[in-house]
């Protein structure tokens, strides 16, 4: 009986609360806003009440009586919204009592945190105060106490409906605007005059005799929606279309068209939100262009580019400013733009009228579906509507009702969605109940379990599209399921682990809340499989946090031990891959490679192609540092093949493989090939869809373009954008790399300050070995610091670091730079030895630019020792290597060298002839050689002459 009592009174209070909302929004009665908000919150809590239900039901019964009394006072007032002070004072007292009731009812929720604030007996005293306050209100408004809700429920519902109609009449009387009058007429279905005379024939005769005319019927849904008047409206429209000189233009909400009219074809599609450009123009026309476009876009994001919302918010911004409005929106939501008295100036009124339309009330569960969409910004497909098993009869019919009234829409992917303003309104006034959310949690749990089960296999492509279409939906539903004492808490934690694993390759924003909640609840569950999965999840999570490596290692080791104990290959692979990445970051590349290879082995044993691809990727990263570039390309190819089988060629791992492969081309100084790969990734990944990969790719392109000599402003823009993305998302390592590229660009442009490099070096020291190597390499190359007092000791430090980390390419670069140091000190013999050793290593690794640089150095030394032929041979060999590495300026320098050495080669040839003569060579032979060759031929034949 108590449950029935609660259900009945909640139904009655809901009707009355909706009536109160119309009163508040239409007449802008500030004294009732707090009552309205508190009442809706109470209704929500009544759905999950666990204790003292009888007292709660009694309190709600009295609240219902007082709400009706207050609405009645306003309706019957002969002064409109201006009530006597005594009445307003009593309403204020009722508001205070209502707040006390809210605290009491909240304390009756299961696991409520409110209880800890009450000592023994205080909650009972609060209840006593609540009842006394309500009794005082009942006496003031001369209301009788309701003793039997089962008997009076029909009477209460009838009274609520009567109050609602009376309120609509009041709106008509008090408002002088045509728009507000149409609110009253909405339910009358009448297009007759107030005297009762039918004007149909007079209107038709007037239009027939008039010159060609255009008749615009705006908001036609107002008279057309009520079932009782729909037939008459459609017949009237049909008569209008028979007037030859009349063109008829109709606007109405939703996608449904009145019958009995032959509309022009093709049918006009329902109007969607404005384009971003159009929304900006509309906003600026109201506010002027004095606001930053970034803040304007943030405000427009709140509107979903819905014209009414744009207009209302823009006028507020014009009076205040963007930052103030953005701040107010966080707390006020749609009430911020609901101060007007008609649907054209009051967003909430516009929405509430749509919710009250016959097309919605004829499908009662359509409001439940709309409330559910409040937490589902990604929308729902028809498949998800059917498979989620919501407690909604004819759910597709409810969807159709929402579409017909324009409360919802379908996007290009046929997903049912709700615009931001409508979502915010439903979240405040009618959020979804747990009864609606739990079926969706179960559906997402099944979907994520399927993803994990088939991950790495050919069938793994199936759930990916479904999950990616529900990113934010899943996160919001999980936040609901991770509440303390929630019956689906274990299921929610499983989902959190699976979703976090999925997010490593299809990132979701802000997983911290889910991780924290799950960690707090895990200790209450005895789930070994969940425990190992969660430790792996935490390990990866800590890897993304500043200074989180020790915690990541700890959770990796725990997960690995648990997985080995349980014989769980998959979780072992995950732990090993995480350990591989940790060791790679620390510069322990051989150990990291061993972990990656073991992960591949276990993945093969379990047939997990995706985990095997991950293992290949990390082995590739290790081989890259160890200088085996041929193996790197092969490992990349193998990993991409596996991803293709998994259906994940468009996932984040594939983009990382592309970035890493471009990195191999960079190390080999094949910059054009690397730039081509990165440009393709940039086209595939839009900045707002995957900002991390977008930023990473921009930064990698900037690094390449610094080396290729691209325009400074273009590089600067890429570095700035990527750095902002990394800092906003908290990716410390790559944010430091963006600073490294900035320092390299500064150095290229002649800024000889090493301060920025040294700052990056300090940030990376002990955390990121690759950053340390990058900075040491630039600081150790004294050829970049010519004309400055840059210390050559950096070169020695670079060599020591490269040897310690076993970095093959860096070791040979350090030897090359050390050769420059000795050359600067005029120790040519040592310099030649160092350049020669470095050249051999670069040749083995096929690193074009570094090979050419060594050849230039050796050629210059040969020239200084008058060995012009050797210098010429070295420079000519270096030229195509510089071309291969896109070094246009260096190619030009070589051409200058080659043209300048021509005369020197001819002079050397003449000296050889003189030397031959002095050695008493046959005169005829010397003459033949000298006479047969022209100057050009001398240059072409210099190698043969050298042999002679």
PDB file of C-alpha atoms in Angstrom, residues 769-870:
ATOM      1  CA  UNK A 769      65.648   9.282 -22.008  1.00  0.00           C
ATOM      2  CA  UNK A 770      64.639  10.280 -25.540  1.00  0.00           C
ATOM      3  CA  UNK A 771      64.305  13.939 -24.541  1.00  0.00           C
ATOM      4  CA  UNK A 772      67.721  13.844 -22.881  1.00  0.00           C
ATOM      5  CA  UNK A 773      69.259  12.368 -26.051  1.00  0.00           C
ATOM      6  CA  UNK A 774      67.590  14.973 -28.265  1.00  0.00           C
ATOM      7  CA  UNK A 775      68.945  17.859 -26.189  1.00  0.00           C
ATOM      8  CA  UNK A 776      72.433  16.369 -25.841  1.00  0.00           C
ATOM      9  CA  UNK A 777      72.639  15.884 -29.622  1.00  0.00           C
ATOM     10  CA  UNK A 778      71.819  19.541 -30.354  1.00  0.00           C
ATOM     11  CA  UNK A 779      74.038  20.858 -27.579  1.00  0.00           C
ATOM     12  CA  UNK A 780      76.887  18.576 -28.644  1.00  0.00           C
ATOM     13  CA  UNK A 781      76.913  19.648 -32.313  1.00  0.00           C
ATOM     14  CA  UNK A 782      79.347  22.581 -32.212  1.00  0.00           C
ATOM     15  CA  UNK A 783      78.826  23.254 -35.922  1.00  0.00           C
ATOM     16  CA  UNK A 784      75.414  24.706 -35.016  1.00  0.00           C
ATOM     17  CA  UNK A 785      76.925  27.125 -32.504  1.00  0.00           C
ATOM     18  CA  UNK A 786      79.584  28.811 -34.644  1.00  0.00           C
ATOM     19  CA  UNK A 787      80.443  32.322 -33.535  1.00  0.00           C
ATOM     20  CA  UNK A 788      79.307  31.708 -29.941  1.00  0.00           C
ATOM     21  CA  UNK A 789      81.118  30.723 -26.770  1.00  0.00           C
ATOM     22  CA  UNK A 790      79.357  27.361 -26.709  1.00  0.00           C
ATOM     23  CA  UNK A 791      81.416  24.870 -24.660  1.00  0.00           C
ATOM     24  CA  UNK A 792      82.667  21.788 -26.496  1.00  0.00           C
ATOM     25  CA  UNK A 793      82.295  19.725 -23.329  1.00  0.00           C
ATOM     26  CA  UNK A 794      78.677  19.059 -24.357  1.00  0.00           C
ATOM     27  CA  UNK A 795      80.042  16.825 -27.134  1.00  0.00           C
ATOM     28  CA  UNK A 796      81.888  14.603 -24.681  1.00  0.00           C
ATOM     29  CA  UNK A 797      78.806  14.377 -22.464  1.00  0.00           C
ATOM     30  CA  UNK A 798      76.708  13.428 -25.497  1.00  0.00           C
ATOM     31  CA  UNK A 799      79.127  10.630 -26.407  1.00  0.00           C
ATOM     32  CA  UNK A 800      79.135   9.270 -22.856  1.00  0.00           C
ATOM     33  CA  UNK A 801      75.337   9.307 -22.705  1.00  0.00           C
ATOM     34  CA  UNK A 802      74.984   7.586 -26.088  1.00  0.00           C
ATOM     35  CA  UNK A 803      77.418   4.828 -25.094  1.00  0.00           C
ATOM     36  CA  UNK A 804      75.627   4.336 -21.764  1.00  0.00           C
ATOM     37  CA  UNK A 805      72.242   4.006 -23.476  1.00  0.00           C
ATOM     38  CA  UNK A 806      73.662   1.879 -26.315  1.00  0.00           C
ATOM     39  CA  UNK A 807      72.254   4.258 -28.926  1.00  0.00           C
ATOM     40  CA  UNK A 808      73.991   3.299 -32.146  1.00  0.00           C
ATOM     41  CA  UNK A 809      73.120   6.327 -34.265  1.00  0.00           C
ATOM     42  CA  UNK A 810      73.819   8.764 -31.441  1.00  0.00           C
ATOM     43  CA  UNK A 811      77.240   7.172 -30.800  1.00  0.00           C
ATOM     44  CA  UNK A 812      78.311   7.793 -34.387  1.00  0.00           C
ATOM     45  CA  UNK A 813      76.879  11.314 -34.363  1.00  0.00           C
ATOM     46  CA  UNK A 814      78.863  12.032 -31.214  1.00  0.00           C
ATOM     47  CA  UNK A 815      82.015  10.770 -32.950  1.00  0.00           C
ATOM     48  CA  UNK A 816      81.268  13.074 -35.887  1.00  0.00           C
ATOM     49  CA  UNK A 817      80.775  16.050 -33.552  1.00  0.00           C
ATOM     50  CA  UNK A 818      83.952  15.153 -31.700  1.00  0.00           C
ATOM     51  CA  UNK A 819      85.727  15.244 -35.042  1.00  0.00           C
ATOM     52  CA  UNK A 820      84.515  18.845 -35.407  1.00  0.00           C
ATOM     53  CA  UNK A 821      85.984  19.629 -31.994  1.00  0.00           C
ATOM     54  CA  UNK A 822      89.419  18.265 -32.939  1.00  0.00           C
ATOM     55  CA  UNK A 823      89.240  19.935 -36.339  1.00  0.00           C
ATOM     56  CA  UNK A 824      88.588  23.240 -34.617  1.00  0.00           C
ATOM     57  CA  UNK A 825      91.715  22.600 -32.542  1.00  0.00           C
ATOM     58  CA  UNK A 826      93.710  21.904 -35.760  1.00  0.00           C
ATOM     59  CA  UNK A 827      94.214  18.209 -34.956  1.00  0.00           C
ATOM     60  CA  UNK A 828      93.411  17.030 -38.485  1.00  0.00           C
ATOM     61  CA  UNK A 829      94.704  13.497 -38.051  1.00  0.00           C
ATOM     62  CA  UNK A 830      92.391  12.744 -35.113  1.00  0.00           C
ATOM     63  CA  UNK A 831      89.533  14.494 -36.861  1.00  0.00           C
ATOM     64  CA  UNK A 832      90.004  12.390 -40.018  1.00  0.00           C
ATOM     65  CA  UNK A 833      89.994   9.202 -37.935  1.00  0.00           C
ATOM     66  CA  UNK A 834      86.778  10.196 -36.134  1.00  0.00           C
ATOM     67  CA  UNK A 835      85.036  11.284 -39.357  1.00  0.00           C
ATOM     68  CA  UNK A 836      86.066   8.034 -41.048  1.00  0.00           C
ATOM     69  CA  UNK A 837      84.703   5.836 -38.219  1.00  0.00           C
ATOM     70  CA  UNK A 838      81.474   7.835 -38.128  1.00  0.00           C
ATOM     71  CA  UNK A 839      81.139   7.610 -41.924  1.00  0.00           C
ATOM     72  CA  UNK A 840      81.425   3.841 -41.823  1.00  0.00           C
ATOM     73  CA  UNK A 841      78.644   3.620 -39.218  1.00  0.00           C
ATOM     74  CA  UNK A 842      76.353   5.990 -41.088  1.00  0.00           C
ATOM     75  CA  UNK A 843      76.917   4.012 -44.279  1.00  0.00           C
ATOM     76  CA  UNK A 844      75.930   0.770 -42.551  1.00  0.00           C
ATOM     77  CA  UNK A 845      72.762   2.394 -41.154  1.00  0.00           C
ATOM     78  CA  UNK A 846      72.091   4.186 -44.469  1.00  0.00           C
ATOM     79  CA  UNK A 847      71.824   7.632 -42.849  1.00  0.00           C
ATOM     80  CA  UNK A 848      72.204   9.973 -45.825  1.00  0.00           C
ATOM     81  CA  UNK A 849      72.654  13.416 -44.325  1.00  0.00           C
ATOM     82  CA  UNK A 850      75.215  12.382 -41.714  1.00  0.00           C
ATOM     83  CA  UNK A 851      77.179  10.476 -44.370  1.00  0.00           C
ATOM     84  CA  UNK A 852      77.256  13.575 -46.543  1.00  0.00           C
ATOM     85  CA  UNK A 853      78.337  15.761 -43.625  1.00  0.00           C
ATOM     86  CA  UNK A 854      81.292  13.479 -42.896  1.00  0.00           C
ATOM     87  CA  UNK A 855      82.250  13.490 -46.595  1.00  0.00           C
ATOM     88  CA  UNK A 856      82.143  17.290 -46.659  1.00  0.00           C
ATOM     89  CA  UNK A 857      84.473  17.428 -43.652  1.00  0.00           C
ATOM     90  CA  UNK A 858      86.899  14.907 -45.166  1.00  0.00           C
ATOM     91  CA  UNK A 859      86.764  16.676 -48.532  1.00  0.00           C
ATOM     92  CA  UNK A 860      87.557  20.032 -46.922  1.00  0.00           C
ATOM     93  CA  UNK A 861      90.550  18.495 -45.149  1.00  0.00           C
ATOM     94  CA  UNK A 862      91.744  16.960 -48.437  1.00  0.00           C
ATOM     95  CA  UNK A 863      91.426  20.341 -50.148  1.00  0.00           C
ATOM     96  CA  UNK A 864      93.514  22.038 -47.468  1.00  0.00           C
ATOM     97  CA  UNK A 865      96.193  19.400 -48.068  1.00  0.00           C
ATOM     98  CA  UNK A 866      96.081  20.073 -51.843  1.00  0.00           C
ATOM     99  CA  UNK A 867      94.463  16.701 -52.525  1.00  0.00           C
ATOM    100  CA  UNK A 868      91.917  18.278 -54.852  1.00  0.00           C
ATOM    101  CA  UNK A 869      91.022  15.089 -56.646  1.00  0.00           C
ATOM    102  CA  UNK A 870      90.064  13.310 -53.426  1.00  0.00           C
TER     103      UNK A 870
END
